[in-house]
Amino acid sequence: MRIGIFDSPAEVAVAAAEYLIAELAAADEPKVLGVATGSTPEPMYDVLSERHAAGEFSLEGIPAFALDEYVGIAPDHPERYRNVLIRNLVGPHRTGLREEDLHSPDGSNPDPHAAAAEYDAAIKAAGGISLQILGIGADGHIAFNEPGVSLESRTHVDVLTPQTRRDNARFFDGDIEKVPSLCLTQGIGTIMEAKSILLLATGTAKREAVRKFIESSISARWPASALQNHPRVTVMIDEAAAAGLELTDFYRLRWNTLA
């Protein structure tokens, strides 16, 4: 695990975008991108859009797979994760990603368990994820894998914790009752099959989760800690998110030495 600590979220966004561009350029065929929603990766998507506008980068022709989706959310709801990703990534005014190449779990399927199995199979059929983008929740969840999930889990239906629903209420007019309680999510086992992983975290609210997943033992209490067992994980965080770490000087030394 390589850990880059940057002065600000803006610096994280630039470094992450540059890393993503380089990783996809170097990846073997088929190139497949795993994309995340949430406020943390959005500045990186903005940088990617700027690079696309400058003719330096494009996701045209590259399949992209979303991490998760709410179950039962209306197809036209602005906070449906597929719609969020379309706004952030799709079209020549963004990254060049084509809408038909953006894949997401079908949260409107009347049988969400079947939808989960189909989505897991679709990722495998595409050749697996080349680079998976991740954020992290304040309780240590990645995708919608909440504390207590099996660290071997596949794409599945799950229940969102009250903490996650409170955190996401800001996207639903501040009303937790409007936040769906069920989700479809790639499992930890599914995520761990990505060839490389890029995790982003910014802000003081992520301080404890960052400390636990990097420096504590692997535990289902902190699902992101499973990433310690992945052979190719890059973590990019700002100073606020890194404030709880004990080995920051070593992380900086390793990052600068291996750059």
CSV table of C-alpha atoms in Angstrom, one decimal:
chain,number,residue,atom,x,y,z
A,1,MET,CA,0.0,0.0,0.0
A,2,ARG,CA,1.4,3.4,-1.1
A,3,ILE,CA,0.1,6.4,0.8
A,4,GLY,CA,0.3,9.9,-0.6
A,5,ILE,CA,-0.4,12.8,1.8
A,6,PHE,CA,-1.2,16.1,0.2
A,7,ASP,CA,-1.8,19.6,1.6
A,8,SER,CA,-5.4,20.0,0.3
A,9,PRO,CA,-8.3,18.2,-1.4
A,10,ALA,CA,-7.5,20.1,-4.6
A,11,GLU,CA,-4.0,18.6,-4.6
A,12,VAL,CA,-5.4,15.1,-4.0
A,13,ALA,CA,-7.7,15.6,-7.0
A,14,VAL,CA,-4.9,16.6,-9.4
A,15,ALA,CA,-2.6,13.8,-8.2
A,16,ALA,CA,-5.4,11.2,-8.4
A,17,ALA,CA,-6.4,12.3,-11.9
A,18,GLU,CA,-2.8,12.1,-13.1
A,19,TYR,CA,-2.4,8.7,-11.6
A,20,LEU,CA,-5.6,7.4,-13.2
A,21,ILE,CA,-4.6,8.7,-16.6
A,22,ALA,CA,-1.2,7.0,-16.3
A,23,GLU,CA,-2.6,3.7,-15.0
A,24,LEU,CA,-5.2,3.4,-17.7
A,25,ALA,CA,-2.6,4.2,-20.4
A,26,ALA,CA,-0.3,1.4,-19.0
A,27,ALA,CA,-3.1,-1.2,-18.4
A,28,ASP,CA,-3.3,-4.3,-20.5
A,29,GLU,CA,-6.3,-4.8,-22.7
A,30,PRO,CA,-9.2,-4.8,-21.9
A,31,LYS,CA,-9.0,-1.5,-20.0
A,32,VAL,CA,-12.0,-1.4,-17.6
A,33,LEU,CA,-12.5,1.4,-15.0
A,34,GLY,CA,-14.3,1.1,-11.7
A,35,VAL,CA,-16.0,4.4,-10.7
A,36,ALA,CA,-17.2,5.7,-7.4
A,37,THR,CA,-19.8,8.3,-6.4
A,38,GLY,CA,-19.7,10.6,-3.4
A,39,SER,CA,-18.3,14.1,-2.9
A,40,THR,CA,-14.7,12.9,-2.5
A,41,PRO,CA,-14.0,11.8,-6.1
A,42,GLU,CA,-15.9,14.6,-7.8
A,43,PRO,CA,-13.0,17.1,-7.8
A,44,MET,CA,-10.9,14.4,-9.5
A,45,TYR,CA,-13.6,14.0,-12.1
A,46,ASP,CA,-13.5,17.7,-12.7
A,47,VAL,CA,-9.7,17.5,-13.3
A,48,LEU,CA,-10.3,14.6,-15.7
A,49,SER,CA,-12.8,16.7,-17.6
A,50,GLU,CA,-10.3,19.5,-17.9
A,51,ARG,CA,-7.7,17.1,-19.3
A,52,HIS,CA,-10.3,15.8,-21.7
A,53,ALA,CA,-11.2,19.3,-22.9
A,54,ALA,CA,-7.4,19.9,-23.5
A,55,GLY,CA,-7.2,16.8,-25.6
A,56,GLU,CA,-4.9,15.0,-23.1
A,57,PHE,CA,-7.3,12.2,-22.0
A,58,SER,CA,-10.5,10.4,-22.9
A,59,LEU,CA,-12.6,7.6,-21.5
A,60,GLU,CA,-14.3,7.1,-24.9
A,61,GLY,CA,-14.6,3.3,-25.6
A,62,ILE,CA,-13.5,2.3,-22.1
A,63,PRO,CA,-16.2,0.4,-20.1
A,64,ALA,CA,-16.8,1.8,-16.6
A,65,PHE,CA,-18.6,0.0,-13.7
A,66,ALA,CA,-20.2,1.7,-10.8
A,67,LEU,CA,-19.6,0.4,-7.3
A,68,ASP,CA,-23.1,0.6,-6.0
A,69,GLU,CA,-26.7,1.8,-6.3
A,70,TYR,CA,-29.7,2.5,-4.1
A,71,VAL,CA,-32.5,-0.1,-4.4
A,72,GLY,CA,-35.9,1.3,-5.3
A,73,ILE,CA,-34.8,4.8,-6.2
A,74,ALA,CA,-36.7,6.3,-9.1
A,75,PRO,CA,-34.9,6.1,-12.4
A,76,ASP,CA,-35.0,9.9,-12.9
A,77,HIS,CA,-34.0,10.8,-9.3
A,78,PRO,CA,-31.1,13.1,-9.4
A,79,GLU,CA,-29.3,11.1,-6.6
A,80,ARG,CA,-29.6,7.8,-8.3
A,81,TYR,CA,-26.0,6.9,-8.6
A,82,ARG,CA,-26.1,6.2,-12.3
A,83,ASN,CA,-27.5,9.7,-12.8
A,84,VAL,CA,-24.8,11.2,-10.6
A,85,LEU,CA,-22.1,9.4,-12.6
A,86,ILE,CA,-23.6,10.5,-15.9
A,87,ARG,CA,-23.4,14.1,-14.8
A,88,ASN,CA,-19.8,13.6,-13.6
A,89,LEU,CA,-18.4,11.5,-16.4
A,90,VAL,CA,-20.5,11.1,-19.5
A,91,GLY,CA,-20.2,13.0,-22.8
A,92,PRO,CA,-17.7,15.1,-24.7
A,93,HIS,CA,-18.2,18.0,-22.2
A,94,ARG,CA,-16.9,15.7,-19.4
A,95,THR,CA,-14.5,12.8,-19.9
A,96,GLY,CA,-15.7,11.3,-23.2
A,97,LEU,CA,-17.2,8.3,-21.5
A,98,ARG,CA,-20.2,7.0,-23.5
A,99,GLU,CA,-23.4,6.4,-21.6
A,100,GLU,CA,-23.7,2.9,-23.1
A,101,ASP,CA,-20.3,2.1,-21.6
A,102,LEU,CA,-21.4,3.1,-18.1
A,103,HIS,CA,-22.6,0.0,-16.2
A,104,SER,CA,-24.4,0.2,-12.9
A,105,PRO,CA,-26.3,-2.2,-10.7
A,106,ASP,CA,-30.0,-2.3,-11.5
A,107,GLY,CA,-31.7,-0.9,-8.4
A,108,SER,CA,-35.1,-1.0,-10.1
A,109,ASN,CA,-35.0,-4.8,-10.7
A,110,PRO,CA,-37.9,-6.4,-8.7
A,111,ASP,CA,-35.4,-9.2,-7.8
A,112,PRO,CA,-32.4,-7.2,-6.5
A,113,HIS,CA,-30.6,-10.4,-5.6
A,114,ALA,CA,-30.7,-11.6,-9.2
A,115,ALA,CA,-29.6,-8.1,-10.3
A,116,ALA,CA,-26.6,-8.5,-7.9
A,117,ALA,CA,-25.6,-11.8,-9.4
A,118,GLU,CA,-26.0,-10.5,-12.9
A,119,TYR,CA,-23.8,-7.4,-12.2
A,120,ASP,CA,-21.0,-9.5,-10.7
A,121,ALA,CA,-21.1,-11.7,-13.8
A,122,ALA,CA,-21.0,-8.7,-16.1
A,123,ILE,CA,-17.8,-7.4,-14.4
A,124,LYS,CA,-16.1,-10.8,-15.0
A,125,ALA,CA,-17.4,-10.9,-18.6
A,126,ALA,CA,-15.8,-7.5,-19.2
A,127,GLY,CA,-12.4,-8.9,-18.2
A,128,GLY,CA,-12.4,-7.5,-14.6
A,129,ILE,CA,-11.6,-4.0,-13.3
A,130,SER,CA,-8.2,-2.6,-14.4
A,131,LEU,CA,-8.4,0.3,-11.9
A,132,GLN,CA,-11.0,0.7,-9.2
A,133,ILE,CA,-11.6,4.1,-7.6
A,134,LEU,CA,-12.8,4.1,-4.0
A,135,GLY,CA,-13.8,6.5,-1.4
A,136,ILE,CA,-14.3,5.6,2.3
A,137,GLY,CA,-17.1,6.2,4.7
A,138,ALA,CA,-16.6,7.6,8.2
A,139,ASP,CA,-17.4,4.1,9.6
A,140,GLY,CA,-14.8,2.5,7.3
A,141,HIS,CA,-17.2,1.2,4.6
A,142,ILE,CA,-16.1,1.0,0.9
A,143,ALA,CA,-18.8,1.0,-1.7
A,144,PHE,CA,-21.8,0.1,0.4
A,145,ASN,CA,-20.1,-2.6,2.4
A,146,GLU,CA,-21.1,-1.6,5.9
A,147,PRO,CA,-19.3,-2.8,9.1
A,148,GLY,CA,-19.9,-6.5,9.7
A,149,VAL,CA,-20.0,-7.5,6.1
A,150,SER,CA,-18.1,-10.6,5.0
A,151,LEU,CA,-14.7,-9.7,3.7
A,152,GLU,CA,-15.2,-12.4,1.0
A,153,SER,CA,-18.6,-11.0,-0.2
A,154,ARG,CA,-19.6,-10.7,-3.8
A,155,THR,CA,-22.0,-8.1,-5.3
A,156,HIS,CA,-25.1,-8.3,-3.0
A,157,VAL,CA,-28.1,-6.6,-1.5
A,158,ASP,CA,-27.5,-4.9,1.8
A,159,VAL,CA,-29.0,-2.6,4.4
A,160,LEU,CA,-27.5,0.8,4.9
A,161,THR,CA,-26.6,1.7,8.4
A,162,PRO,CA,-28.2,4.7,10.1
A,163,GLN,CA,-24.8,6.4,10.0
A,164,THR,CA,-24.5,6.1,6.2
A,165,ARG,CA,-28.1,7.3,5.8
A,166,ARG,CA,-27.4,10.3,8.0
A,167,ASP,CA,-24.2,11.1,6.0
A,168,ASN,CA,-26.1,10.8,2.7
A,169,ALA,CA,-29.1,12.8,3.9
A,170,ARG,CA,-27.4,16.0,2.7
A,171,PHE,CA,-28.1,14.8,-0.9
A,172,PHE,CA,-31.8,14.3,0.0
A,173,ASP,CA,-32.7,17.8,1.3
A,174,GLY,CA,-31.3,16.8,4.7
A,175,ASP,CA,-34.1,14.3,5.3
A,176,ILE,CA,-32.9,10.9,6.3
A,177,GLU,CA,-36.3,9.4,5.6
A,178,LYS,CA,-35.8,10.2,1.9
A,179,VAL,CA,-32.6,8.2,1.8
A,180,PRO,CA,-33.2,4.6,0.6
A,181,SER,CA,-32.5,1.9,3.2
A,182,LEU,CA,-31.4,-0.8,0.8
A,183,CYS,CA,-28.6,-0.9,-1.7
A,184,LEU,CA,-26.9,-3.0,-4.3
A,185,THR,CA,-23.1,-3.0,-3.9
A,186,GLN,CA,-20.0,-4.7,-5.2
A,187,GLY,CA,-18.8,-7.0,-2.4
A,188,ILE,CA,-15.4,-6.8,-0.8
A,189,GLY,CA,-14.4,-9.9,-2.6
A,190,THR,CA,-15.5,-8.4,-5.9
A,191,ILE,CA,-13.5,-5.2,-5.2
A,192,MET,CA,-10.4,-7.1,-4.2
A,193,GLU,CA,-10.3,-8.7,-7.7
A,194,ALA,CA,-9.5,-5.3,-9.3
A,195,LYS,CA,-6.0,-5.3,-10.7
A,196,SER,CA,-5.2,-2.0,-9.0
A,197,ILE,CA,-7.1,0.2,-6.5
A,198,LEU,CA,-7.0,4.0,-5.9
A,199,LEU,CA,-8.6,5.1,-2.6
A,200,LEU,CA,-9.3,8.8,-1.9
A,201,ALA,CA,-10.1,10.4,1.4
A,202,THR,CA,-10.3,14.0,2.5
A,203,GLY,CA,-11.4,16.0,5.5
A,204,THR,CA,-11.4,15.5,9.3
A,205,ALA,CA,-14.5,13.3,9.2
A,206,LYS,CA,-12.4,10.5,7.5
A,207,ARG,CA,-9.6,10.7,10.0
A,208,GLU,CA,-10.6,7.7,12.2
A,209,ALA,CA,-11.5,5.5,9.3
A,210,VAL,CA,-8.2,6.2,7.5
A,211,ARG,CA,-6.3,5.4,10.7
A,212,LYS,CA,-8.2,2.2,11.3
A,213,PHE,CA,-8.0,0.8,7.7
A,214,ILE,CA,-4.3,1.6,7.3
A,215,GLU,CA,-2.8,1.0,10.7
A,216,SER,CA,-5.1,-1.4,12.5
A,217,SER,CA,-5.7,-5.1,12.0
A,218,ILE,CA,-7.9,-6.4,9.3
A,219,SER,CA,-11.5,-6.6,10.6
A,220,ALA,CA,-15.0,-6.6,9.3
A,221,ARG,CA,-15.7,-3.8,11.8
A,222,TRP,CA,-13.6,-1.6,9.3
A,223,PRO,CA,-14.3,-3.1,5.9
A,224,ALA,CA,-11.7,-1.0,4.1
A,225,SER,CA,-9.0,-2.8,6.2
A,226,ALA,CA,-9.4,-5.7,3.8
A,227,LEU,CA,-7.4,-3.6,1.3
A,228,GLN,CA,-4.3,-4.4,3.3
A,229,ASN,CA,-4.3,-7.8,1.6
A,230,HIS,CA,-4.5,-6.3,-1.9
A,231,PRO,CA,-1.1,-6.3,-3.8
A,232,ARG,CA,-1.6,-2.9,-5.5
A,233,VAL,CA,-3.4,-0.2,-3.5
A,234,THR,CA,-2.6,3.5,-3.8
A,235,VAL,CA,-4.1,5.8,-1.1
A,236,MET,CA,-4.3,9.6,-1.6
A,237,ILE,CA,-5.4,11.7,1.3
A,238,ASP,CA,-5.1,15.3,2.5
A,239,GLU,CA,-3.5,16.4,5.8
A,240,ALA,CA,-6.9,16.5,7.6
A,241,ALA,CA,-7.7,12.9,6.8
A,242,ALA,CA,-4.1,11.8,7.6
A,243,ALA,CA,-4.0,13.5,11.0
A,244,GLY,CA,-4.7,10.3,13.0
A,245,LEU,CA,-1.9,8.3,11.4
A,246,GLU,CA,1.2,7.5,13.4
A,247,LEU,CA,3.7,6.7,10.6
A,248,THR,CA,3.2,9.8,8.4
A,249,ASP,CA,6.9,10.5,8.1
A,250,PHE,CA,7.6,7.0,6.8
A,251,TYR,CA,4.6,7.2,4.4
A,252,ARG,CA,6.0,10.4,3.0
A,253,LEU,CA,9.5,8.9,2.6
A,254,ARG,CA,8.2,5.9,0.9
A,255,TRP,CA,6.0,8.0,-1.5
A,256,ASN,CA,8.8,10.3,-2.5
A,257,THR,CA,11.4,7.5,-2.8
A,258,LEU,CA,9.2,5.3,-5.0
A,259,ALA,CA,7.8,8.1,-7.1
